[in-house]
Short mmCIF file of C-alpha atoms and ligand atoms in Angstrom, two decimals:
data_model
loop_
_atom_site.label_atom_id
_atom_site.label_comp_id
_atom_site.label_asym_id
_atom_site.label_seq_id
_atom_site.Cartn_x
_atom_site.Cartn_y
_atom_site.Cartn_z
CA MET A 905 0.00 0.00 0.00
CA ARG A 906 3.04 2.28 0.02
CA ASN A 907 3.19 2.55 -3.78
CA LYS A 908 2.83 6.31 -4.15
CA GLU A 909 1.80 5.98 -7.77
CA GLN A 910 -1.46 4.42 -6.55
CA LEU A 911 -4.22 6.31 -4.81
CA THR A 912 -4.09 4.62 -1.42
CA GLY A 913 -0.32 4.73 -1.33
CA PHE A 914 -0.40 8.41 -2.23
CA LEU A 915 -2.88 9.14 0.57
CA LEU A 916 -0.92 7.19 3.17
CA ASP A 917 2.25 8.94 2.08
CA HIS A 918 0.53 12.29 2.33
CA ALA A 919 -0.84 11.47 5.79
CA ALA A 920 2.63 10.49 6.97
CA GLN A 921 4.09 13.84 5.85
CA ARG A 922 2.15 15.92 8.40
CA THR A 923 2.11 18.94 6.13
CA VAL A 924 0.45 22.07 7.46
CA SER A 925 -2.95 22.33 5.80
CA PHE A 926 -4.28 25.72 4.79
CA HIS A 927 -6.60 24.06 2.30
CA MET A 928 -9.81 22.07 2.54
CA PRO A 929 -11.11 20.20 4.49
CA GLY A 930 -11.55 22.33 7.60
CA HIS A 931 -10.96 19.57 10.16
CA LYS A 932 -7.26 19.40 9.08
CA GLY A 933 -6.85 15.76 10.04
CA SER A 934 -7.72 13.44 12.88
CA GLY A 935 -6.23 15.57 15.69
CA LEU A 936 -9.43 17.54 16.26
CA TYR A 937 -11.64 14.47 16.69
CA ARG A 938 -9.09 12.79 18.93
CA ARG A 939 -8.67 15.88 21.08
CA PHE A 940 -12.39 16.03 21.82
CA GLY A 941 -12.98 12.33 22.45
CA TYR A 942 -14.33 11.08 19.11
CA ASP A 943 -11.48 8.62 18.60
CA GLY A 944 -13.91 5.74 19.28
CA PHE A 945 -15.64 6.67 16.03
CA LEU A 946 -12.35 7.02 14.14
CA ASN A 947 -11.17 3.63 15.38
CA GLN A 948 -14.38 1.88 14.32
CA MET A 949 -15.13 3.72 11.11
CA MET A 950 -15.41 0.63 8.95
CA ASP A 951 -17.85 -0.96 11.33
CA CYS A 952 -19.91 2.22 11.27
CA ASP A 953 -20.11 2.16 7.47
CA ILE A 954 -23.67 0.88 7.27
CA THR A 955 -26.77 1.39 5.18
CA GLU A 956 -30.42 1.75 6.19
CA ILE A 957 -30.52 -1.09 8.74
CA PRO A 958 -33.30 -1.02 11.37
CA GLY A 959 -32.88 2.00 13.61
CA ALA A 960 -30.58 3.85 11.17
CA ASP A 961 -33.37 6.10 9.83
CA ASN A 962 -33.59 7.30 6.20
CA LEU A 963 -32.09 10.52 4.82
CA PHE A 964 -35.09 11.10 2.58
CA GLN A 965 -37.70 10.43 5.26
CA PRO A 966 -35.87 11.31 8.45
CA GLU A 967 -37.70 10.42 11.66
CA GLY A 968 -35.05 9.01 14.00
CA VAL A 969 -31.29 9.47 14.44
CA LEU A 970 -30.90 11.53 11.25
CA ARG A 971 -33.84 13.71 12.22
CA SER A 972 -32.12 14.42 15.50
CA THR A 973 -28.92 15.54 13.70
CA MET A 974 -31.02 17.79 11.50
CA ASP A 975 -32.66 19.23 14.62
CA ARG A 976 -29.26 20.00 16.10
CA TYR A 977 -28.43 21.99 12.99
CA ARG A 978 -31.80 23.75 13.08
CA ARG A 979 -30.89 24.99 16.53
CA LEU A 980 -27.29 25.85 15.63
CA TYR A 981 -28.23 27.90 12.55
CA ASP A 982 -31.66 29.01 13.77
CA SER A 983 -33.15 27.64 10.56
CA ARG A 984 -36.65 26.42 9.73
CA GLU A 985 -35.13 23.27 8.34
CA SER A 986 -31.59 21.98 7.85
CA TYR A 987 -31.01 19.26 5.27
CA LEU A 988 -27.91 17.08 5.54
CA LEU A 989 -26.13 16.85 2.18
CA VAL A 990 -23.83 14.00 1.19
CA ASN A 991 -22.88 15.26 -2.28
CA GLY A 992 -21.43 18.54 -1.11
CA SER A 993 -22.91 22.00 -1.55
CA SER A 994 -22.94 21.12 -5.24
CA CYS A 995 -26.09 19.00 -4.89
CA GLY A 996 -27.71 21.55 -2.58
CA LEU A 997 -27.18 24.31 -5.14
CA VAL A 998 -28.67 22.24 -7.95
CA ALA A 999 -31.66 21.27 -5.79
CA ALA A 1000 -32.21 24.86 -4.64
CA VAL A 1001 -32.30 26.07 -8.23
CA MET A 1002 -34.59 23.25 -9.34
CA ALA A 1003 -36.96 24.04 -6.47
CA SER A 1004 -36.98 27.80 -7.09
CA VAL A 1005 -36.97 28.19 -10.87
CA PRO A 1006 -39.72 26.72 -13.07
CA ALA A 1007 -38.55 24.61 -16.01
CA GLY A 1008 -37.39 26.90 -18.81
CA GLY A 1009 -37.42 29.89 -16.44
CA ARG A 1010 -34.64 32.37 -15.68
CA LEU A 1011 -32.35 32.76 -12.70
CA ILE A 1012 -30.41 35.86 -11.70
CA LEU A 1013 -26.98 34.63 -10.72
CA ALA A 1014 -23.63 36.16 -10.01
CA ARG A 1015 -21.28 35.72 -12.96
CA ASN A 1016 -18.60 34.48 -10.55
CA CYS A 1017 -20.70 31.54 -9.35
CA HIS A 1018 -19.09 28.15 -9.01
CA LYS A 1019 -19.37 25.50 -11.70
CA ALA A 1020 -21.98 23.70 -9.55
CA VAL A 1021 -24.39 26.60 -10.17
CA TYR A 1022 -23.82 26.41 -13.92
CA ASN A 1023 -24.58 22.70 -13.70
CA ALA A 1024 -27.77 23.64 -11.88
CA LEU A 1025 -28.75 25.97 -14.73
CA SER A 1026 -28.35 23.23 -17.26
CA LEU A 1027 -30.09 20.55 -15.16
CA ALA A 1028 -32.99 22.87 -14.35
CA GLY A 1029 -33.21 23.98 -18.00
CA ALA A 1030 -32.93 27.58 -16.73
CA GLN A 1031 -31.47 30.64 -18.48
CA PRO A 1032 -29.03 32.99 -16.74
CA VAL A 1033 -29.37 36.70 -16.08
CA TYR A 1034 -25.92 37.73 -14.87
CA ALA A 1035 -25.14 40.00 -11.96
CA PHE A 1036 -21.51 41.04 -12.31
CA PRO A 1037 -19.23 41.24 -9.27
CA GLU A 1038 -17.08 44.28 -8.81
CA MET A 1039 -13.42 43.81 -9.68
CA LEU A 1040 -10.64 44.54 -7.22
CA PRO A 1041 -7.87 45.72 -9.57
CA GLU A 1042 -5.34 46.06 -6.76
CA TYR A 1043 -5.55 42.28 -6.23
CA GLY A 1044 -6.71 41.16 -9.70
CA ILE A 1045 -9.73 39.26 -8.34
CA THR A 1046 -13.51 39.60 -8.18
CA GLY A 1047 -15.07 41.25 -5.15
CA GLU A 1048 -18.60 41.56 -3.82
CA ILE A 1049 -21.87 41.65 -5.72
CA ARG A 1050 -23.19 45.12 -5.04
CA PRO A 1051 -26.86 45.59 -4.12
CA GLU A 1052 -27.15 48.12 -7.01
CA GLU A 1053 -26.09 45.39 -9.44
CA VAL A 1054 -28.80 43.08 -8.09
CA ARG A 1055 -31.30 45.95 -8.37
CA ARG A 1056 -30.30 46.44 -12.02
CA CYS A 1057 -30.87 42.74 -12.77
CA VAL A 1058 -34.17 42.59 -10.92
CA ALA A 1059 -35.43 45.61 -12.91
CA ALA A 1060 -34.21 44.08 -16.18
CA ALA A 1061 -35.78 40.67 -15.48
CA PRO A 1062 -38.85 41.10 -13.29
CA ASP A 1063 -40.22 37.69 -14.37
CA VAL A 1064 -37.39 35.89 -12.58
CA SER A 1065 -38.26 33.90 -9.45
CA ALA A 1066 -34.88 33.56 -7.75
CA VAL A 1067 -31.46 35.17 -7.28
CA LEU A 1068 -28.32 33.21 -6.42
CA ILE A 1069 -25.05 34.71 -5.25
CA PRO A 1070 -21.94 33.36 -3.55
CA SER A 1071 -21.08 34.97 -0.23
CA PRO A 1072 -18.33 34.77 0.79
CA ASN A 1073 -16.58 34.30 -2.52
CA TYR A 1074 -13.52 32.05 -2.72
CA TYR A 1075 -11.26 34.76 -1.34
CA GLY A 1076 -13.56 35.41 1.60
CA ILE A 1077 -15.23 38.58 0.34
CA CYS A 1078 -18.87 38.74 1.44
CA SER A 1079 -21.68 40.68 -0.19
CA ASP A 1080 -24.17 42.91 1.60
CA ILE A 1081 -26.75 40.13 1.97
CA SER A 1082 -29.13 42.17 4.06
CA ALA A 1083 -29.46 44.94 1.42
CA ILE A 1084 -29.64 42.36 -1.37
CA ALA A 1085 -32.34 40.36 0.44
CA GLU A 1086 -34.46 43.48 0.73
CA ILE A 1087 -34.26 44.15 -3.02
CA VAL A 1088 -34.92 40.51 -3.89
CA HIS A 1089 -37.87 40.17 -1.53
CA ASP A 1090 -39.43 43.48 -2.63
CA ALA A 1091 -39.44 42.00 -6.14
CA GLY A 1092 -41.18 38.83 -4.85
CA MET A 1093 -38.13 36.65 -5.54
CA THR A 1094 -36.26 34.08 -3.45
CA LEU A 1095 -32.64 34.65 -2.38
CA ILE A 1096 -30.35 31.63 -2.47
CA VAL A 1097 -26.87 32.15 -1.00
CA ASP A 1098 -24.01 29.85 -1.90
CA GLN A 1099 -22.22 29.98 1.44
CA ALA A 1100 -20.06 26.98 0.58
CA HIS A 1101 -17.04 28.83 1.98
CA GLY A 1102 -18.76 30.30 5.02
CA ALA A 1103 -20.28 27.52 7.14
CA HIS A 1104 -18.39 28.96 10.11
CA LEU A 1105 -19.73 32.51 9.69
CA LYS A 1106 -22.81 31.91 11.83
CA PHE A 1107 -20.45 31.18 14.74
CA PHE A 1108 -17.97 33.94 13.89
CA ASP A 1109 -20.89 36.35 13.92
CA GLU A 1110 -21.24 35.88 17.68
CA ASN A 1111 -17.81 37.55 18.03
CA ARG A 1112 -18.68 40.18 15.47
CA ARG A 1113 -21.95 40.98 17.24
CA ALA A 1114 -20.10 41.40 20.54
CA ASP A 1115 -17.62 43.82 18.87
CA GLY A 1116 -20.42 45.76 17.12
CA ARG A 1117 -19.16 44.79 13.64
CA CYS A 1118 -21.44 43.99 10.68
CA LEU A 1119 -22.66 40.41 10.49
CA MET A 1120 -21.67 38.11 7.63
CA ALA A 1121 -23.65 34.86 7.91
CA ALA A 1122 -26.43 34.79 5.32
CA GLU A 1123 -28.59 32.98 7.91
CA ASN A 1124 -28.50 36.16 10.01
CA LEU A 1125 -29.19 38.52 7.12
CA GLY A 1126 -32.44 37.53 5.41
CA ALA A 1127 -31.46 34.90 2.81
CA ASP A 1128 -34.10 32.24 2.10
CA ILE A 1129 -31.89 29.25 1.32
CA VAL A 1130 -28.28 29.06 2.51
CA ILE A 1131 -25.98 26.26 1.41
CA ASN A 1132 -22.91 25.52 3.50
CA SER A 1133 -19.99 23.18 2.82
CA ILE A 1134 -19.48 22.04 6.40
CA HIS A 1135 -16.46 20.13 5.13
CA LYS A 1136 -14.63 23.22 3.83
CA THR A 1137 -14.17 25.15 7.07
CA LEU A 1138 -15.77 23.13 9.89
CA ALA A 1139 -15.25 19.55 11.05
CA ALA A 1140 -17.17 17.20 8.71
CA PHE A 1141 -15.64 14.92 6.08
CA THR A 1142 -15.24 16.06 2.48
CA GLU A 1143 -18.63 16.19 0.68
CA ALA A 1144 -20.64 16.63 3.89
CA ALA A 1145 -22.67 19.82 3.62
CA LEU A 1146 -25.86 21.48 4.83
CA CYS A 1147 -28.79 23.25 3.21
CA ASN A 1148 -30.51 25.68 5.57
CA VAL A 1149 -34.02 26.89 4.79
CA MET A 1150 -34.63 30.20 6.52
CA SER A 1151 -38.07 31.33 5.34
CA ASP A 1152 -41.44 30.21 4.07
CA ARG A 1153 -40.65 31.55 0.58
CA VAL A 1154 -39.19 28.12 -0.10
CA ASP A 1155 -41.40 25.24 -1.22
CA SER A 1156 -40.04 22.46 1.01
CA ASP A 1157 -41.78 19.69 -0.95
CA GLU A 1158 -40.10 20.83 -4.17
CA LEU A 1159 -36.74 21.18 -2.43
CA GLU A 1160 -36.93 17.73 -0.81
CA ASP A 1161 -37.98 16.20 -4.11
CA ALA A 1162 -35.01 17.81 -5.89
CA LEU A 1163 -32.57 16.82 -3.12
CA GLN A 1164 -33.50 13.17 -3.30
CA LYS A 1165 -33.01 13.28 -7.08
CA MET A 1166 -29.54 14.81 -6.74
CA GLU A 1167 -28.15 12.65 -3.91
CA SER A 1168 -27.12 9.05 -3.75
CA THR A 1169 -29.85 6.63 -2.71
CA SER A 1170 -27.16 5.06 -0.51
CA PRO A 1171 -26.01 8.11 1.45
CA SER A 1172 -22.83 7.46 3.39
CA TYR A 1173 -23.42 7.05 7.12
CA LEU A 1174 -19.80 8.00 7.69
CA LEU A 1175 -20.36 11.38 6.06
CA MET A 1176 -23.58 11.87 7.98
CA ALA A 1177 -21.90 10.81 11.23
CA SER A 1178 -19.20 13.41 10.59
CA LEU A 1179 -21.98 16.00 10.29
CA ASP A 1180 -23.35 14.77 13.62
CA ILE A 1181 -19.92 14.97 15.26
CA ASN A 1182 -19.46 18.48 13.87
CA ALA A 1183 -22.80 19.50 15.41
CA ASP A 1184 -21.79 17.90 18.71
CA LEU A 1185 -18.46 19.74 18.66
CA LEU A 1186 -20.16 23.06 17.98
CA GLU A 1187 -22.80 22.52 20.67
CA LYS A 1188 -20.35 21.47 23.35
CA HIS A 1189 -17.13 23.29 22.46
CA GLY A 1190 -18.10 25.75 19.71
CA GLY A 1191 -17.50 28.87 21.85
CA GLU A 1192 -14.01 27.80 22.83
CA LEU A 1193 -13.06 26.54 19.35
CA VAL A 1194 -14.24 29.67 17.59
CA ASP A 1195 -12.63 31.98 20.18
CA ASP A 1196 -9.31 30.19 19.74
CA TRP A 1197 -9.61 30.30 15.94
CA ARG A 1198 -10.30 34.04 16.00
CA LYS A 1199 -7.45 34.69 18.43
CA GLU A 1200 -4.95 32.74 16.33
CA LEU A 1201 -6.02 34.66 13.23
CA GLU A 1202 -5.68 37.99 15.01
CA LEU A 1203 -2.25 37.05 16.29
CA PHE A 1204 -1.16 35.91 12.85
CA TYR A 1205 -2.38 39.12 11.19
CA ASP A 1206 -0.74 41.26 13.88
CA ARG A 1207 2.59 39.56 13.32
CA ALA A 1208 2.33 39.38 9.52
CA VAL A 1209 2.23 43.19 9.13
CA SER A 1210 5.82 43.30 10.26
CA ILE A 1211 7.04 41.06 7.41
CA ASP A 1212 8.84 43.28 4.95
CA GLY A 1213 7.49 42.90 1.41
CA LEU A 1214 4.39 40.91 2.36
CA ARG A 1215 1.00 42.39 1.52
CA VAL A 1216 -2.00 40.87 3.28
CA MET A 1217 -5.33 41.50 1.60
CA THR A 1218 -7.81 43.63 3.49
CA HIS A 1219 -11.40 44.47 2.60
CA SER A 1220 -14.31 45.86 4.59
CA ARG A 1221 -16.35 42.70 3.95
CA LEU A 1222 -13.57 40.15 4.24
CA ASP A 1223 -14.07 36.95 6.19
CA ASP A 1224 -10.51 36.95 7.40
CA SER A 1225 -10.42 33.21 8.02
CA LYS A 1226 -9.23 33.25 4.39
CA ILE A 1227 -5.67 34.58 4.54
CA ASN A 1228 -4.81 36.20 1.20
CA LEU A 1229 -1.10 36.83 0.76
CA ASP A 1230 0.83 38.75 -1.88
CA MET A 1231 4.60 38.82 -2.05
CA SER A 1232 4.99 40.48 -5.43
CA ARG A 1233 6.99 43.25 -3.78
CA ARG A 1234 9.62 40.59 -3.26
CA GLY A 1235 9.39 39.60 -6.91
CA LEU A 1236 7.28 36.48 -6.33
CA ASN A 1237 4.02 35.90 -8.15
CA GLY A 1238 1.32 33.72 -6.56
CA TYR A 1239 2.63 30.51 -8.09
CA GLU A 1240 6.14 31.18 -6.87
CA LEU A 1241 4.97 32.08 -3.38
CA GLU A 1242 2.84 28.92 -3.23
CA GLN A 1243 5.86 26.85 -4.26
CA GLU A 1244 7.99 28.47 -1.58
CA LEU A 1245 5.34 27.63 1.02
CA ARG A 1246 5.05 24.07 -0.28
CA LYS A 1247 8.80 23.61 0.01
CA ARG A 1248 8.37 24.44 3.66
CA GLY A 1249 5.60 21.86 4.11
CA ILE A 1250 2.66 24.29 3.96
CA LEU A 1251 -0.16 23.63 1.50
CA ALA A 1252 -2.29 26.60 0.39
CA GLU A 1253 -5.75 26.48 -1.22
CA LEU A 1254 -5.78 28.81 -4.21
CA ILE A 1255 -3.58 30.98 -6.41
CA THR A 1256 -4.82 33.86 -8.54
CA GLY A 1257 -2.31 36.25 -10.06
CA ASN A 1258 -0.07 37.39 -7.25
CA LEU A 1259 -2.40 36.18 -4.51
CA VAL A 1260 -2.12 32.97 -2.56
CA MET A 1261 -5.14 32.14 -0.45
CA CYS A 1262 -4.49 30.12 2.69
CA MET A 1263 -7.74 28.73 3.99
CA SER A 1264 -7.92 28.31 7.73
CA GLY A 1265 -10.37 25.92 9.34
CA ILE A 1266 -11.68 24.84 12.71
CA GLY A 1267 -8.91 22.22 12.95
CA ASN A 1268 -5.94 24.57 12.54
CA ARG A 1269 -3.91 25.10 15.69
CA ARG A 1270 -1.41 27.67 16.88
CA ASN A 1271 1.52 25.73 15.50
CA ASP A 1272 0.06 25.93 11.97
CA TYR A 1273 -0.21 29.72 12.08
CA GLU A 1274 3.29 29.94 13.54
CA ARG A 1275 4.68 27.74 10.77
CA LEU A 1276 2.95 29.92 8.18
CA TYR A 1277 4.30 33.10 9.76
CA GLU A 1278 7.83 31.70 10.05
CA ALA A 1279 7.76 30.47 6.45
CA LEU A 1280 6.60 33.84 5.16
CA ARG A 1281 9.26 35.62 7.15
CA GLU A 1282 11.89 33.27 5.81
CA ILE A 1283 10.71 33.77 2.22
CA ALA A 1284 10.47 37.54 2.52
CA GLU A 1285 13.55 38.11 4.61
CA PRO A 1286 15.99 35.29 3.75
CA GLU A 1287 18.78 37.32 5.31
CA ASN A 1288 17.09 36.86 8.72
CA ALA A 1289 16.38 33.17 8.28
CA ALA A 1290 18.14 29.85 8.51
CA ALA A 1291 18.79 27.99 5.21
CA PRO A 1292 15.43 27.33 3.56
CA ALA A 1293 14.05 23.81 3.66
CA CYS A 1294 14.19 23.66 -0.16
CA ASP A 1295 17.97 23.48 -0.04
CA ARG A 1296 17.69 19.91 1.27
CA ALA A 1297 19.62 17.49 -0.92
CA GLU A 1298 16.87 14.85 -0.77
CA PRO A 1299 13.31 16.16 -0.51
CA GLU A 1300 11.62 14.31 2.35
CA ASN A 1301 8.02 14.61 1.48
CA ALA A 1302 5.62 14.45 -1.43
CA ALA A 1303 4.89 18.16 -1.29
CA ALA A 1304 8.55 19.10 -1.35
CA ARG A 1305 9.30 16.59 -4.10
CA ALA A 1306 6.46 17.84 -6.28
CA CYS A 1307 7.72 21.30 -5.56
CA ASP A 1308 11.22 20.52 -6.66
CA GLU A 1309 9.82 19.12 -9.91
CA ASP A 1310 7.80 22.32 -10.40
CA GLU A 1311 10.86 24.33 -9.61
CA THR A 1312 12.90 22.50 -12.24
CA GLU A 1313 10.13 23.04 -14.78
CA ARG A 1314 10.02 26.71 -13.95
CA ARG A 1315 13.76 27.08 -14.22
CA ASN A 1316 13.54 25.40 -17.63
CA GLY A 1317 11.92 28.52 -18.98
CA MET A 1318 8.34 28.17 -17.75
CA ALA A 1319 8.46 31.28 -15.59
CA VAL A 1320 5.44 33.30 -16.70
CA GLU A 1321 3.64 36.36 -15.38
CA ALA A 1322 0.66 35.28 -13.26
CA PRO A 1323 -2.35 37.04 -14.82
CA PRO A 1324 -5.23 38.71 -12.95
CA TRP A 1325 -8.85 37.59 -13.47
CA PRO A 1326 -9.80 38.61 -17.04
CA ASP A 1327 -12.49 41.03 -18.18
CA GLN A 1328 -15.93 39.39 -18.41
CA SER A 1329 -17.82 41.87 -20.62
CA PHE A 1330 -18.36 39.45 -23.49
CA VAL A 1331 -20.33 39.79 -26.69
CA LEU A 1332 -23.26 37.38 -26.20
CA HIS A 1333 -24.69 34.89 -28.69
CA PRO A 1334 -27.21 32.06 -28.38
CA VAL A 1335 -25.65 28.96 -26.82
CA PRO A 1336 -24.38 26.93 -29.81
CA ARG A 1337 -26.29 23.72 -30.56
CA LYS A 1338 -23.61 22.37 -32.90
CA ARG A 1339 -20.09 22.28 -31.56
CA VAL A 1340 -16.65 21.55 -32.88
CA ARG A 1341 -13.22 21.14 -31.30
CA THR A 1342 -10.68 23.77 -32.26
CA PRO A 1343 -7.15 24.59 -31.07
CA ILE A 1344 -7.34 27.30 -28.44
CA ASP A 1345 -4.93 29.39 -30.52
CA ASP A 1346 -7.66 29.68 -33.19
CA ALA A 1347 -10.55 30.22 -30.77
CA ALA A 1348 -10.62 34.03 -30.45
CA GLY A 1349 -13.76 35.41 -32.12
CA ARG A 1350 -15.57 32.04 -31.92
CA VAL A 1351 -18.54 31.39 -29.63
CA CYS A 1352 -17.75 29.32 -26.56
CA ALA A 1353 -19.65 26.01 -26.50
CA GLN A 1354 -18.18 24.56 -23.32
CA ALA A 1355 -17.14 26.60 -20.30
CA ILE A 1356 -13.44 27.11 -19.61
CA ILE A 1357 -12.90 26.74 -15.88
CA PRO A 1358 -9.66 27.06 -13.92
CA TYR A 1359 -9.91 24.62 -11.01
CA PRO A 1360 -9.70 25.80 -8.33
CA PRO A 1361 -11.55 28.18 -7.99
CA GLY A 1362 -14.05 26.40 -10.26
CA ILE A 1363 -15.47 29.66 -11.63
CA PRO A 1364 -15.88 29.77 -15.43
CA VAL A 1365 -13.76 32.44 -17.11
CA ILE A 1366 -16.02 32.03 -20.12
CA CYS A 1367 -19.42 30.34 -20.50
CA PRO A 1368 -21.27 28.86 -23.49
CA GLY A 1369 -22.72 31.60 -25.69
CA GLU A 1370 -19.98 34.11 -24.84
CA GLU A 1371 -17.60 35.21 -27.58
CA ILE A 1372 -14.04 34.13 -26.87
CA THR A 1373 -11.60 37.04 -26.72
CA GLU A 1374 -7.83 37.18 -27.21
CA GLU A 1375 -7.58 38.00 -23.52
CA ILE A 1376 -9.34 34.74 -22.58
CA VAL A 1377 -7.11 32.72 -24.92
CA THR A 1378 -3.99 34.26 -23.39
CA TYR A 1379 -5.34 33.84 -19.86
CA ALA A 1380 -6.20 30.16 -20.30
CA LYS A 1381 -2.89 29.38 -21.99
CA THR A 1382 -0.94 31.20 -19.31
CA LEU A 1383 -2.65 29.28 -16.51
CA ARG A 1384 -1.82 26.03 -18.26
CA ALA A 1385 1.78 27.10 -18.70
CA LEU A 1386 1.86 27.79 -14.97
CA GLY A 1387 0.71 24.23 -14.36
CA GLN A 1388 -2.85 25.04 -13.28
CA ASN A 1389 -5.71 22.64 -14.02
CA VAL A 1390 -8.02 24.30 -16.59
CA MET A 1391 -11.21 22.39 -17.40
CA GLY A 1392 -12.63 22.78 -20.91
CA ILE A 1393 -9.23 22.54 -22.66
CA ASP A 1394 -8.37 18.99 -23.67
CA GLY A 1395 -4.96 17.31 -23.72
CA ASP A 1396 -4.38 18.52 -27.30
CA GLY A 1397 -5.03 22.13 -26.31
CA CYS A 1398 -8.46 22.24 -28.00
CA VAL A 1399 -11.71 23.85 -26.84
CA LEU A 1400 -15.32 23.41 -27.94
CA VAL A 1401 -16.77 26.27 -30.00
CA GLY A 1402 -19.99 26.78 -31.92
CA VAL A 1403 -20.20 25.89 -35.61
C1 PLP B 2833 -18.10 28.99 -4.30
C2 PLP B 2833 -18.34 27.50 -4.29
N1 PLP B 2833 -19.60 27.05 -4.30
C3 PLP B 2833 -19.89 25.73 -4.30
C4 PLP B 2833 -18.89 24.79 -4.30
C5 PLP B 2833 -19.23 23.34 -4.30
O1 PLP B 2833 -19.14 22.87 -2.98
P1 PLP B 2833 -18.89 21.34 -2.64
O2 PLP B 2833 -17.44 21.08 -2.84
O3 PLP B 2833 -19.28 21.25 -1.17
O4 PLP B 2833 -19.77 20.53 -3.50
C6 PLP B 2833 -17.54 25.21 -4.28
C7 PLP B 2833 -16.45 24.22 -4.26
O5 PLP B 2833 -15.29 24.52 -4.12
C8 PLP B 2833 -17.27 26.60 -4.28
O6 PLP B 2833 -16.00 27.06 -4.27
#
C-alpha cells in the first residue's frame, strides 16, 4: 500500500508527511476528533459504514437518528429546516435552483458563481441573467456583488423567481446580503446564497456581534436558502454539507424532491456521522473553538504586518479566516509564493495572479499559524532566516518533491507572469447547438460552446454563448503554462466552439 503511484499509497504517504494544511477540508486531520474524544468513532469507522438497517433512519424520510442531527443543525443555525447533504454543496445548489426556478425559467446569478451553479442551470433547463461582481484591480480578483447590481438585474428581469449569489466568494469577500435580500424580496423573488465557503460565519458572527461589527452569515441577514460546505471550514468529512431553509418563501416539498433526485440513494453514514460529530463539537465546544480560531487569526495578522514585502489582503467585507497573501513586492508571483510555502511543508488552497489564499479551518492550531508566519518571514527576509528547507539534498516529502519538480520546470523557462482575473464583458450569442473542437490558438472570435474553468476556484472564465476574446485565450494558456488545471481545454489544447 506504500506505492505512491497508486491512490491509497499516495494518501498514506501524504498522511505520513504531516504537512500544514491551509486548504480544505476544515478539520485538518484526525487531531481535532481525537482531542475532543471522538477517537472511538475514528477507530471503528469501517464498522460504522452501514446502510439503512433497522434504527438507522432514512435521509429522505428522516424520523429518527438523522432527524435528531437535522434538529441539532436547526438549533445551531436558527433555521426552519436543515437538510444534511452527502454530495457537497454542489447537490444543494442544484436542488435549490430546481426548487426555485420553473422549467425553462430564468435565474439571476452572479457571474462568478461556481461550476456547480452552472450545472444547476443546465439541469434545471434555466437561463441565466448575470449580476456582475465588482473587480478589485489592486488584487486582480472579483469582489462583492453590489446591491445596485442586483437591483439592475431585478429591474431588467422582473419575471425571474430567484437570485443566487456566492457569499463569501472564494477569497472570503462577502456581499451585503441584508441589502440584497431586501431588493430581492421586494421583487417577490427568493434569495439563495451559496455559502459553501462560510459555514463557520454563523459562529464567527457571535464575536462580530459582541464587537459591534457587521454580520456576515447569510442565515443572520435575510437569505431564504443558505448552502454551506461544512467540510470546507468546519469539522465534517469532504462532501458533507448542509442546506438551511430560513423562510417560508421556499417550497419544502419541491426542495426535498429535488434533493432526493440529486443525492445518492445510498447516502454514506460516515459522512452523515461526521456532520453529527461536527454538530456535537459546535454545541459542546463551539464557543471555545471559535474563540481560539479568531485569536490565532488575530495574532497571525498582527505579526504578519511586520514582514517586509508581504501584503496581506484587506477588505471591509472580508471573512478573514481566508488569509490572502501577496509577495509580489519581493518579486514572487502567486505561483512562486505557493511553491515556496510548499517547500516548507505548507499547503495553500488557491492561487490567482499574485495572490495565494491560505484557507484556515476549525482544525488549525497555533503551531500551523506559527509555521505559516515563520515560512513567510523566511521567504520575505531570507537574510534573517536559517537555510530554507528547499535546499535539502533529498526532498523528504511528497509536497517538497512535487515542488522541486515544479521548480525544475520553472527554471527550464516556464516562468510566466501570473495574470489577474480577465475582463468578463463578453459579446453574447445564443448557446451553440452544434459544436466543434478547435485549437485554443484559433478560438478568439468564436462562440464558446463549453465553459473554460480554472480549477480551483471552479469559476468559469467564459461560459457557453460568450464570444471568446484574445484575452481569454492568453489567460487560459498562461494558466496552463503555470501548471494550473483548466477544465474545458483537452490534452491537445483544443476547446469546444460553436459551428
Ligand atoms: C463557491 C463554491 N460554491 C460551491 C462549491 C461546491 O461545494 P462542494 O465542494 O461542497 O460541493 C464550491 C467548491 O469549491 C465553491 O467554491
